[in-house]
Short mmCIF file of C-alpha atoms in Angstrom, two decimals:
data_model
loop_
_atom_site.label_atom_id
_atom_site.label_comp_id
_atom_site.label_asym_id
_atom_site.label_seq_id
_atom_site.Cartn_x
_atom_site.Cartn_y
_atom_site.Cartn_z
CA UNK A 12 97.48 88.73 52.67
CA UNK A 13 100.48 90.55 54.22
CA UNK A 14 100.69 90.45 57.98
CA UNK A 15 100.24 93.83 59.67
CA UNK A 16 103.33 94.94 61.57
CA UNK A 17 102.59 96.31 65.01
CA UNK A 18 104.32 99.54 66.01
CA UNK A 19 106.92 98.92 68.74
CA UNK A 20 108.60 102.31 69.15
CA UNK A 21 112.02 100.63 68.90
CA UNK A 22 113.35 103.26 66.50
CA UNK A 23 112.23 106.15 68.71
CA UNK A 24 113.85 104.79 71.85
CA UNK A 25 117.02 103.75 70.01
CA UNK A 26 117.53 107.20 68.50
CA UNK A 27 116.75 109.09 71.72
CA UNK A 28 118.95 106.96 73.96
CA UNK A 29 121.75 106.61 71.38
CA UNK A 30 121.86 110.34 70.65
CA UNK A 31 121.88 111.26 74.36
CA UNK A 32 124.58 108.67 75.12
CA UNK A 33 126.76 109.92 72.25
CA UNK A 34 126.55 113.58 73.31
CA UNK A 35 127.11 112.67 76.97
CA UNK A 36 130.19 110.65 76.02
CA UNK A 37 131.55 113.40 73.78
CA UNK A 38 130.96 116.08 76.41
CA UNK A 39 132.44 114.17 79.34
CA UNK A 40 135.28 112.61 77.35
CA UNK A 41 136.12 115.85 75.59
CA UNK A 42 136.03 117.80 78.84
CA UNK A 43 138.38 115.35 80.57
CA UNK A 44 140.73 115.44 77.59
CA UNK A 45 140.82 119.26 77.63
CA UNK A 46 141.48 119.29 81.39
CA UNK A 47 144.29 116.74 81.05
CA UNK A 48 145.82 118.50 78.05
CA UNK A 49 145.63 121.96 79.62
CA UNK A 50 147.57 120.72 82.67
CA UNK A 51 150.58 119.74 80.58
CA UNK A 52 153.49 122.23 80.20
CA UNK A 53 153.62 121.70 76.44
CA UNK A 54 149.85 122.07 75.93
CA UNK A 55 148.76 123.67 72.66
CA UNK A 56 145.07 123.79 73.58
CA UNK A 57 143.42 127.21 73.65
CA UNK A 58 140.32 126.00 75.53
CA UNK A 59 141.92 125.86 78.99
CA UNK A 60 140.27 124.75 82.21
CA UNK A 61 137.14 126.83 81.59
CA UNK A 62 136.50 125.18 78.23
CA UNK A 63 136.98 121.75 79.77
CA UNK A 64 134.52 122.51 82.57
CA UNK A 65 131.93 123.77 80.07
CA UNK A 66 132.28 120.61 77.99
CA UNK A 67 131.87 118.47 81.10
CA UNK A 68 128.75 120.39 82.19
CA UNK A 69 127.29 119.91 78.70
CA UNK A 70 128.00 116.20 78.96
CA UNK A 71 126.35 116.12 82.39
CA UNK A 72 123.15 117.63 80.93
CA UNK A 73 122.93 114.94 78.27
CA UNK A 74 123.87 112.30 80.83
CA UNK A 75 120.92 113.32 83.00
CA UNK A 76 118.70 113.18 79.91
CA UNK A 77 120.05 109.69 79.20
CA UNK A 78 119.31 108.56 82.75
CA UNK A 79 115.77 109.94 82.53
CA UNK A 80 115.15 108.14 79.24
CA UNK A 81 116.51 104.83 80.52
CA UNK A 82 114.45 105.03 83.73
CA UNK A 83 111.33 105.95 81.74
CA UNK A 84 111.86 103.05 79.35
CA UNK A 85 112.64 100.43 81.98
CA UNK A 86 109.75 101.47 84.24
CA UNK A 87 107.26 100.94 81.39
CA UNK A 88 105.86 97.77 79.92
CA UNK A 89 106.48 96.92 76.25
CA UNK A 90 103.05 98.21 75.31
CA UNK A 91 103.49 101.40 77.32
CA UNK A 92 106.81 102.10 75.60
CA UNK A 93 105.20 101.60 72.20
CA UNK A 94 102.20 103.83 73.03
CA UNK A 95 104.44 106.61 74.39
CA UNK A 96 106.62 106.64 71.27
CA UNK A 97 103.58 106.34 68.98
CA UNK A 98 101.81 109.34 70.54
CA UNK A 99 104.90 111.54 70.17
CA UNK A 100 105.70 110.49 66.60
CA UNK A 101 102.09 110.84 65.41
CA UNK A 102 102.07 114.57 66.15
CA UNK A 103 105.75 115.15 65.34
CA UNK A 104 105.64 113.64 61.86
CA UNK A 105 102.24 115.21 61.13
CA UNK A 106 103.66 118.67 61.97
CA UNK A 107 106.94 118.03 60.12
CA UNK A 108 106.53 115.86 57.01
CA UNK A 109 109.60 113.68 56.63
CA UNK A 110 110.39 114.18 60.35
CA UNK A 111 112.46 117.28 59.53
CA UNK A 112 111.32 120.26 61.64
CA UNK A 113 111.65 123.42 59.56
CA UNK A 114 111.12 125.89 62.42
CA UNK A 115 112.37 124.28 65.67
CA UNK A 116 111.98 127.46 67.72
CA UNK A 117 108.27 127.75 66.88
CA UNK A 118 107.51 124.14 67.80
CA UNK A 119 108.79 124.09 71.39
CA UNK A 120 105.34 124.59 72.90
CA UNK A 121 103.90 121.94 70.59
CA UNK A 122 106.65 119.50 71.56
CA UNK A 123 105.92 120.06 75.25
CA UNK A 124 102.24 119.44 74.60
CA UNK A 125 103.16 116.24 72.72
CA UNK A 126 105.14 115.00 75.72
CA UNK A 127 102.16 115.66 77.99
CA UNK A 128 99.84 113.77 75.65
CA UNK A 129 102.34 110.90 75.37
CA UNK A 130 102.59 110.67 79.16
CA UNK A 131 98.81 110.47 79.46
CA UNK A 132 98.73 107.88 76.67
CA UNK A 133 101.38 105.79 78.45
CA UNK A 134 99.32 105.91 81.64
CA UNK A 135 96.14 104.89 79.83
CA UNK A 136 94.42 108.22 80.50
CA UNK A 137 93.51 109.13 76.90
CA UNK A 138 89.90 108.90 75.83
CA UNK A 139 88.81 107.07 72.69
CA UNK A 140 88.31 110.39 70.87
CA UNK A 141 91.86 111.50 71.71
CA UNK A 142 93.32 108.21 70.48
CA UNK A 143 91.31 108.41 67.25
CA UNK A 144 92.51 111.99 66.72
CA UNK A 145 96.11 110.82 66.98
CA UNK A 146 95.37 107.84 64.74
CA UNK A 147 93.96 110.13 62.05
CA UNK A 148 97.24 112.03 61.84
CA UNK A 149 98.97 108.96 60.38
CA UNK A 150 96.39 106.27 59.53
CA UNK A 151 99.11 104.00 58.15
CA UNK A 152 100.63 103.60 61.65
CA UNK A 153 98.02 101.82 63.82
CA UNK A 154 97.58 102.39 67.53
CA UNK A 155 99.84 99.86 69.33
CA UNK A 156 97.47 99.40 72.26
CA UNK A 157 94.18 97.52 72.51
CA UNK A 158 91.84 99.79 70.57
CA UNK A 159 88.94 97.33 70.79
CA UNK A 160 89.11 97.31 74.59
CA UNK A 161 89.16 101.13 74.54
CA UNK A 162 86.05 101.15 72.35
CA UNK A 163 84.25 98.72 74.66
CA UNK A 164 85.13 100.81 77.73
CA UNK A 165 83.93 103.94 75.96
CA UNK A 166 80.67 102.25 75.03
CA UNK A 167 80.11 101.16 78.62
CA UNK A 168 80.68 104.71 79.85
CA UNK A 169 78.38 106.11 77.19
CA UNK A 170 75.65 103.65 78.16
CA UNK A 171 75.91 104.53 81.82
CA UNK A 172 75.89 108.31 81.60
CA UNK A 173 74.55 109.96 84.71
CA UNK A 174 71.82 112.54 84.78
CA UNK A 175 72.81 116.05 85.89
CA UNK A 176 71.25 115.39 89.30
CA UNK A 177 73.15 112.13 89.71
CA UNK A 178 76.37 113.79 88.60
CA UNK A 179 75.91 116.59 91.16
CA UNK A 180 75.15 114.02 93.85
CA UNK A 181 78.30 112.05 93.03
CA UNK A 182 80.45 115.17 93.10
CA UNK A 183 78.95 116.10 96.45
CA UNK A 184 79.86 112.63 97.77
CA UNK A 185 83.41 113.04 96.48
CA UNK A 186 83.71 116.45 98.13
CA UNK A 187 82.47 114.99 101.42
CA UNK A 188 84.97 112.13 101.09
CA UNK A 189 87.78 114.62 100.46
CA UNK A 190 86.81 116.60 103.56
CA UNK A 191 86.70 113.43 105.64
CA UNK A 192 90.11 112.35 104.32
CA UNK A 193 91.59 115.76 105.13
CA UNK A 194 90.16 115.52 108.63
CA UNK A 195 91.75 112.11 109.17
CA UNK A 196 95.10 113.32 107.91
CA UNK A 197 94.89 116.37 110.17
CA UNK A 198 94.06 114.24 113.21
CA UNK A 199 97.03 112.01 112.41
CA UNK A 200 99.35 115.03 112.11
CA UNK A 201 100.02 114.39 108.41
CA UNK A 202 98.36 117.41 106.83
CA UNK A 203 101.30 119.79 107.33
CA UNK A 204 104.69 117.98 107.25
CA UNK A 205 106.64 121.06 108.39
CA UNK A 206 109.74 119.17 109.58
CA UNK A 207 110.05 117.25 106.32
CA UNK A 208 109.59 120.42 104.26
CA UNK A 209 112.20 122.31 106.30
CA UNK A 210 114.77 119.52 106.03
CA UNK A 211 114.14 119.19 102.28
CA UNK A 212 114.71 122.91 101.71
CA UNK A 213 117.82 122.89 103.89
CA UNK A 214 119.17 119.98 101.86
CA UNK A 215 118.56 121.88 98.63
CA UNK A 216 120.45 124.90 99.98
CA UNK A 217 123.33 122.69 101.14
CA UNK A 218 123.56 121.03 97.72
CA UNK A 219 123.73 124.29 95.82
CA UNK A 220 126.21 125.67 98.33
CA UNK A 221 128.45 122.63 97.83
CA UNK A 222 128.34 123.07 94.07
CA UNK A 223 129.11 126.80 94.31
CA UNK A 224 132.06 126.19 96.65
CA UNK A 225 133.39 123.47 94.35
CA UNK A 226 133.28 125.76 91.31
CA UNK A 227 134.97 128.56 93.26
CA UNK A 228 137.62 126.12 94.47
CA UNK A 229 138.34 124.88 90.95
CA UNK A 230 138.22 128.30 89.33
CA UNK A 231 140.02 130.56 91.79
CA UNK A 232 141.65 128.26 94.38
CA UNK A 233 140.51 130.55 97.18
CA UNK A 234 141.74 129.17 100.53
CA UNK A 235 138.39 129.70 102.21
CA UNK A 236 136.80 127.36 99.67
CA UNK A 237 139.18 124.46 100.10
CA UNK A 238 138.30 120.87 99.36
CA UNK A 239 137.57 120.31 103.06
CA UNK A 240 134.79 122.90 102.94
CA UNK A 241 133.35 121.30 99.82
CA UNK A 242 133.39 117.80 101.33
CA UNK A 243 131.80 119.06 104.55
CA UNK A 244 128.94 120.64 102.59
CA UNK A 245 128.53 117.46 100.54
CA UNK A 246 128.30 115.46 103.77
CA UNK A 247 125.64 117.84 105.11
CA UNK A 248 123.76 117.59 101.81
CA UNK A 249 123.74 113.78 101.92
CA UNK A 250 122.72 113.71 105.58
CA UNK A 251 119.82 116.10 104.99
CA UNK A 252 118.59 114.13 101.98
CA UNK A 253 118.76 110.92 104.02
CA UNK A 254 116.78 112.59 106.81
CA UNK A 255 114.22 113.88 104.31
CA UNK A 256 113.73 110.43 102.83
CA UNK A 257 113.38 108.85 106.27
CA UNK A 258 110.75 111.40 107.30
CA UNK A 259 108.92 110.92 104.00
CA UNK A 260 108.85 107.13 104.35
CA UNK A 261 107.48 107.42 107.86
CA UNK A 262 104.75 109.80 106.72
CA UNK A 263 103.82 107.65 103.71
CA UNK A 264 103.54 104.53 105.90
CA UNK A 265 101.22 106.30 108.32
CA UNK A 266 99.16 107.66 105.44
CA UNK A 267 98.82 104.21 103.87
CA UNK A 268 97.40 102.90 107.14
CA UNK A 269 94.67 105.55 106.83
CA UNK A 270 94.12 104.65 103.16
CA UNK A 271 93.67 100.95 103.91
CA UNK A 272 91.31 101.78 106.78
CA UNK A 273 89.30 103.90 104.36
CA UNK A 274 89.21 101.17 101.73
CA UNK A 275 88.05 98.59 104.26
CA UNK A 276 84.59 100.15 103.91
CA UNK A 277 83.15 98.75 100.62
CA UNK A 278 80.90 101.75 100.12
CA UNK A 279 83.72 104.25 100.36
CA UNK A 280 86.08 102.10 98.31
CA UNK A 281 83.52 101.92 95.48
CA UNK A 282 83.48 105.72 95.25
CA UNK A 283 87.21 105.84 94.54
CA UNK A 284 90.22 107.25 96.33
CA UNK A 285 89.83 110.71 97.89
CA UNK A 286 92.23 113.27 96.45
CA UNK A 287 94.04 113.96 99.76
CA UNK A 288 95.03 110.27 99.93
CA UNK A 289 96.51 110.19 96.42
CA UNK A 290 100.05 111.14 97.50
CA UNK A 291 100.24 108.25 99.97
CA UNK A 292 99.38 105.67 97.30
CA UNK A 293 101.37 106.86 94.30
CA UNK A 294 104.55 107.68 96.25
CA UNK A 295 106.78 104.59 96.57
CA UNK A 296 108.50 103.65 99.80
CA UNK A 297 112.29 103.65 99.97
CA UNK A 298 112.80 107.41 99.73
CA UNK A 299 115.62 107.17 102.29
CA UNK A 300 117.88 105.50 99.70
CA UNK A 301 116.28 106.96 96.56
CA UNK A 302 117.17 110.46 97.74
CA UNK A 303 120.81 109.41 98.03
CA UNK A 304 120.96 108.47 94.34
CA UNK A 305 121.42 112.06 93.18
CA UNK A 306 124.38 112.68 95.53
CA UNK A 307 125.86 109.31 94.54
CA UNK A 308 125.56 110.17 90.84
CA UNK A 309 127.03 113.66 91.26
CA UNK A 310 129.84 112.57 93.59
CA UNK A 311 130.72 109.57 91.45
CA UNK A 312 130.76 111.70 88.30
CA UNK A 313 132.98 114.44 89.74
CA UNK A 314 135.36 111.91 91.33
CA UNK A 315 135.46 110.07 88.01
CA UNK A 316 136.36 113.25 86.15
CA UNK A 317 138.92 114.28 88.79
CA UNK A 318 140.60 110.88 88.84
CA UNK A 319 140.68 110.61 85.04
CA UNK A 320 142.15 114.11 84.66
CA UNK A 321 144.94 113.29 87.13
CA UNK A 322 145.94 110.03 85.46
CA UNK A 323 147.52 111.85 82.53
CA UNK A 324 149.41 114.25 84.78
CA UNK A 325 150.88 111.54 87.03
CA UNK A 326 154.59 110.96 86.50
CA UNK A 327 155.21 108.23 89.09
CA UNK A 328 153.82 104.69 88.52
CA UNK A 329 152.53 104.45 92.10
CA UNK A 330 150.74 107.77 91.79
CA UNK A 331 149.23 106.75 88.48
CA UNK A 332 148.09 103.40 89.92
CA UNK A 333 146.41 105.25 92.79
CA UNK A 334 144.43 107.46 90.43
CA UNK A 335 143.50 104.48 88.24
CA UNK A 336 142.05 102.69 91.29
CA UNK A 337 140.41 105.92 92.45
CA UNK A 338 138.78 106.36 89.04
CA UNK A 339 137.60 102.74 89.07
CA UNK A 340 135.88 103.18 92.45
CA UNK A 341 134.27 106.42 91.27
CA UNK A 342 132.99 104.67 88.14
CA UNK A 343 131.57 101.84 90.27
CA UNK A 344 129.74 104.36 92.49
CA UNK A 345 128.36 106.17 89.46
CA UNK A 346 127.19 102.97 87.74
CA UNK A 347 125.64 101.68 90.98
CA UNK A 348 123.58 104.87 91.24
CA UNK A 349 122.34 104.35 87.66
CA UNK A 350 121.35 100.73 88.32
CA UNK A 351 119.51 101.70 91.50
CA UNK A 352 117.65 104.37 89.55
CA UNK A 353 116.23 101.60 87.41
CA UNK A 354 115.02 99.84 90.58
CA UNK A 355 113.49 103.11 91.77
CA UNK A 356 111.74 103.48 88.41
CA UNK A 357 110.20 100.03 88.79
CA UNK A 358 108.97 100.94 92.27
CA UNK A 359 107.44 104.16 90.96
CA UNK A 360 105.69 102.24 88.18
CA UNK A 361 104.25 99.74 90.68
CA UNK A 362 103.03 102.58 92.90
CA UNK A 363 101.38 104.24 89.90
CA UNK A 364 99.61 101.01 88.97
CA UNK A 365 98.32 100.73 92.53
CA UNK A 366 97.10 104.32 92.40
CA UNK A 367 95.29 103.69 89.10
CA UNK A 368 93.57 100.65 90.61
CA UNK A 369 92.51 102.60 93.71
CA UNK A 370 91.07 105.56 91.77
CA UNK A 371 87.98 103.69 90.64
CA UNK A 372 85.35 106.03 89.19
CA UNK A 373 87.56 109.03 89.91
CA UNK A 374 89.73 108.32 86.84
CA UNK A 375 89.82 111.64 84.92
CA UNK A 376 88.53 110.05 81.72
CA UNK A 377 85.50 108.74 83.60
CA UNK A 378 84.90 111.44 86.16
CA UNK A 379 82.77 113.60 83.92
#
């Protein structure tokens, strides 16, 4: 009897990551080449600086997609990766036989819905009926998770259905718990983090202002938007993001003290985690350095592009050596930010697992 091959999702992840990496490489490499070529006196390129910038921005989009895919893959277990890919491909292939979408524009909403279902499947939030519906779309590709355990859990829930009165009583208890949690957060000064919200918004404004000034500096060379102005705004952006992360970590630590105090009561812990406490459990600590990853990625990328574009235009060996070293440092900063994103993804996954364990009977699949 032939042995049944379990779905791993290897092909899905390989195609997604490989395709994103290829387009990111072509966009960034092509953009740098156009910028270098357009700076030469004997250039025959008709794209110019604008075309090079557009290619680079296209590469940046696919690079961000690549980073998101890598973080999503590395922050998931092997089974979670397989379930995520399986849920997407079940609906995709069922809609498009042969995996060739005939009307891509008409399937955007369906693709978004597939991603939402896949995310819930990865997190173990699908019910047995939802899993069986996906299984029926392609019966020849079995569910890569533990379907027997899902059936047993469904049977236990079906055997312990509450009466309408019991269900109303439980919901009333949950509402009272939510009110009590809100009261505790308010007494601790955590219900309205105005300072953190203000600093976060100021950081967003500073980041967009830095990007706008950089584009104006590159495109028009206006004196008022010199490189000093750009670097000053970048410094303000980084400082505000650091401050936001520090304030967030402090708030999350204080909130977790309230959560643990709440869970120290067995009766309250058995009823699950109140909704107002959810943010303090599923948000990982370390935001002070996680919020610096985006500036590190952006700064490293732009310095990498700038250094690489100047290598070709350098005529003196010393000048060329300087830009080679400059480009190497920029690449190291960029790669370090990518590696740290993987660490951040692991922390987020651990926080999500803790949140799932704390939810108890408030898990959406069981709440009704």
